[in-house]
XYZ file of C-alpha atoms in Angstrom:
247
model
C -0.126 -0.300 -0.003
C 1.554 3.411 -0.640
C 2.533 5.382 2.013
C 1.356 8.799 -0.007
C -1.169 10.633 2.008
C -1.486 13.211 -1.451
C -0.692 12.631 -4.810
C -0.971 15.415 -7.119
C -0.233 14.605 -10.973
C 0.077 17.464 -13.461
C -2.230 19.578 -12.147
C -2.953 22.665 -14.229
C -5.494 25.803 -13.571
C -6.433 28.458 -15.682
C -8.636 31.358 -14.897
C -10.761 33.337 -17.259
C -10.083 37.075 -16.298
C -11.856 40.248 -17.764
C -10.366 43.444 -17.892
C -12.030 46.799 -18.756
C -10.318 48.730 -21.585
C -11.883 51.947 -20.485
C -13.628 52.435 -17.373
C -15.146 55.746 -17.830
C -17.281 54.528 -20.561
C -19.236 51.838 -18.473
C -22.279 54.144 -17.922
C -22.723 54.666 -21.719
C -21.628 51.464 -23.661
C -22.785 48.082 -22.932
C -20.411 46.419 -20.534
C -19.668 43.240 -22.685
C -18.078 45.582 -25.287
C -15.921 47.114 -23.135
C -14.386 44.202 -21.360
C -11.401 42.059 -23.014
C -11.155 38.182 -21.922
C -7.748 36.963 -20.649
C -6.280 33.610 -19.098
C -4.250 33.779 -16.443
C -2.327 30.589 -15.458
C -2.809 29.736 -11.675
C -1.305 26.515 -11.642
C 0.753 24.338 -14.829
C 1.735 21.062 -14.517
C 2.383 20.834 -10.668
C 3.192 17.105 -9.369
C 4.257 16.117 -5.925
C 3.529 13.387 -3.189
C 3.116 13.799 0.593
C 3.664 11.261 2.831
C 1.979 10.146 5.918
C 3.362 11.903 8.818
C 5.074 14.526 6.884
C 4.683 18.332 6.661
C 4.965 20.034 3.116
C 5.381 23.690 3.085
C 4.353 25.790 0.272
C 6.339 29.114 -0.468
C 6.253 31.563 -3.220
C 5.384 35.064 -3.859
C 1.693 36.348 -3.737
C 0.031 35.004 -6.783
C 2.350 31.983 -7.370
C -0.538 29.681 -7.001
C -0.014 28.345 -3.289
C -3.879 29.191 -1.995
C -5.358 27.747 -5.579
C -3.182 24.315 -4.929
C -4.393 24.281 -1.325
C -8.115 24.476 -2.684
C -7.453 21.871 -5.663
C -6.101 19.482 -2.859
C -8.960 20.478 -0.621
C -11.244 19.484 -3.432
C -13.085 22.745 -3.364
C -11.654 23.567 -6.732
C -11.520 21.159 -9.666
C -8.304 21.451 -11.717
C -8.525 21.943 -15.524
C -5.826 19.418 -16.084
C -4.153 16.718 -13.863
C -5.565 14.377 -11.028
C -5.199 14.433 -7.363
C -5.518 11.492 -4.914
C -6.300 11.993 -1.176
C -5.853 9.042 1.339
C -7.798 10.346 4.398
C -10.142 12.485 5.782
C -8.975 16.148 5.507
C -9.771 19.345 7.508
C -9.223 22.165 5.639
C -8.301 25.809 7.389
C -7.767 27.983 4.174
C -9.282 30.958 6.204
C -10.090 30.864 9.764
C -13.994 31.139 10.481
C -14.507 30.526 7.295
C -18.326 28.917 6.970
C -19.238 30.541 10.673
C -22.375 32.228 11.082
C -21.225 35.556 13.170
C -24.893 36.085 14.083
C -24.787 33.161 15.996
C -23.131 32.171 19.275
C -19.671 30.199 19.277
C -21.730 27.172 20.899
C -23.887 27.086 17.684
C -21.075 27.281 15.389
C -19.490 24.373 16.942
C -22.616 22.085 16.481
C -23.014 23.476 12.964
C -19.184 22.849 12.369
C -19.414 19.366 13.713
C -22.656 18.253 11.608
C -21.202 19.948 8.503
C -17.985 17.597 8.732
C -20.694 14.424 9.374
C -20.318 14.156 12.979
C -23.539 13.335 15.086
C -25.039 15.439 17.468
C -23.790 13.192 20.308
C -20.387 12.953 19.076
C -20.195 17.019 19.229
C -21.439 16.761 22.618
C -18.965 14.434 23.818
C -16.010 16.851 22.208
C -17.642 20.092 23.181
C -15.999 20.697 26.543
C -12.563 19.922 25.121
C -13.189 22.407 22.151
C -14.161 25.476 24.428
C -11.606 24.624 26.642
C -8.484 24.200 24.309
C -10.017 27.392 22.436
C -9.820 28.964 26.083
C -13.355 30.598 25.224
C -14.921 30.317 28.617
C -18.471 31.893 28.888
C -17.895 33.760 25.861
C -19.118 30.467 23.871
C -22.320 31.572 24.505
C -21.803 35.203 23.019
C -22.533 35.837 19.201
C -19.644 35.471 17.169
C -19.627 38.862 15.983
C -18.601 40.221 19.213
C -15.544 38.014 19.096
C -12.030 39.326 18.524
C -10.034 37.802 15.296
C -7.872 35.752 18.070
C -10.952 34.190 19.586
C -12.599 33.386 15.979
C -8.825 31.626 15.314
C -8.581 29.829 18.391
C -12.132 28.190 17.915
C -11.594 27.279 14.184
C -8.608 25.579 15.086
C -9.960 24.007 17.998
C -12.873 22.315 16.006
C -10.422 21.358 13.372
C -7.853 19.560 15.404
C -10.741 17.954 17.460
C -11.817 16.444 14.133
C -8.640 14.136 14.006
C -7.830 14.430 10.645
C -5.700 12.424 8.397
C -4.763 15.399 6.285
C -4.548 19.098 7.498
C -4.560 21.745 4.899
C -3.599 25.257 6.208
C -3.231 28.649 4.324
C -1.459 31.352 6.482
C -3.424 29.843 9.508
C -0.050 29.806 11.477
C 0.264 33.453 11.519
C -2.800 34.458 12.961
C -3.152 35.055 16.712
C -0.873 35.757 19.518
C 2.075 33.805 20.456
C 0.776 31.753 22.565
C -1.947 30.588 20.074
C 0.650 30.164 17.220
C 2.538 27.868 19.843
C -0.429 25.939 20.918
C -1.019 25.497 16.944
C 2.286 24.026 16.553
C 2.031 21.716 19.225
C -1.338 20.243 17.990
C 0.514 19.750 14.509
C 3.117 17.984 16.094
C 0.650 15.645 17.937
C -0.875 15.044 14.673
C 2.164 14.036 13.121
C 3.168 11.880 15.396
C -0.234 9.949 15.049
C 0.380 9.502 11.349
C -1.355 12.487 10.082
C -0.296 14.721 7.114
C -0.214 18.794 6.722
C 0.348 20.987 3.961
C 0.891 24.710 4.898
C 1.121 27.742 3.035
C 2.930 30.532 4.737
C 5.232 33.549 4.372
C 6.763 33.100 7.811
C 9.738 31.710 6.538
C 11.450 30.821 9.858
C 8.504 28.929 11.118
C 8.392 27.127 7.994
C 12.035 25.773 8.079
C 11.469 24.855 11.654
C 7.948 23.523 10.942
C 8.466 21.591 7.730
C 9.982 18.561 6.752
C 9.825 19.721 3.155
C 9.346 22.542 1.082
C 7.541 23.166 -2.369
C 8.380 26.654 -4.019
C 5.803 27.877 -6.631
C 6.924 30.472 -9.052
C 4.334 31.671 -11.684
C 2.171 28.508 -10.973
C 4.941 26.309 -11.669
C 7.393 24.134 -9.311
C 10.455 26.064 -8.968
C 12.015 23.670 -6.475
C 10.756 20.724 -3.781
C 13.213 19.482 -1.259
C 13.972 19.832 2.537
C 12.908 22.904 4.005
C 16.035 24.509 5.102
C 17.890 24.270 1.438
C 14.863 25.375 -0.562
C 13.778 28.209 1.773
C 17.431 29.444 1.575
C 17.316 29.357 -2.428
C 13.993 31.376 -2.278
C 15.441 33.920 0.211
C 18.516 34.189 -2.261
C 16.208 34.886 -4.994
C 14.193 37.650 -3.109
C 16.335 40.654 -4.365
C 16.661 39.661 -7.919
C 13.082 39.426 -8.191
C 12.324 42.818 -6.589
C 14.853 44.043 -8.904
């Protein structure tokens, strides 16, 4: 049986973008005549494997394709070409708090999130106290989410995700959110997950954290794989390339 948790083969994604040739005419000329269609290649022929118990980091400039790649692996986006094979249950935090209803209490959001992930109500009730304790929300769990700070939303979202005991965790800039204590708790939770054979894919611009946390790093440049290898050498190469790209 393959030890790969994620296998990506020849994945490509192209967006169709509409550009206004002259925005000053919008009100007097039909919009369709003003817009010009162009294609933007977000990913091109991307292939890699992620093993069970491994953390793979994704680095690259803004627009390099990191978030698009995570959405493809999460199966919230279908690639135009190529295939993605997932072996295990995934939990996705592409944006902390995405899917929450801010008008409802934290308690209600915990139950709705659990039900959305296929848990039965009795299972959520069994996890509830631990979720709240891990998120350190106390009595705030019964307040509307719209009254929460971004840090409180972050802690709740991460706590729910980790209590689902996923085989594969997908994170997009999540470890950059919250205070130092929350970030440390997040890394500890990831290590526990990896210890039981879980797999993590994480995209971040915090390169020091990526070097310390990841086993390997995939460097994307304009939607293509520029490099893939042990974390520190790839990140060092990426750092060396920064001045030349800026100039």
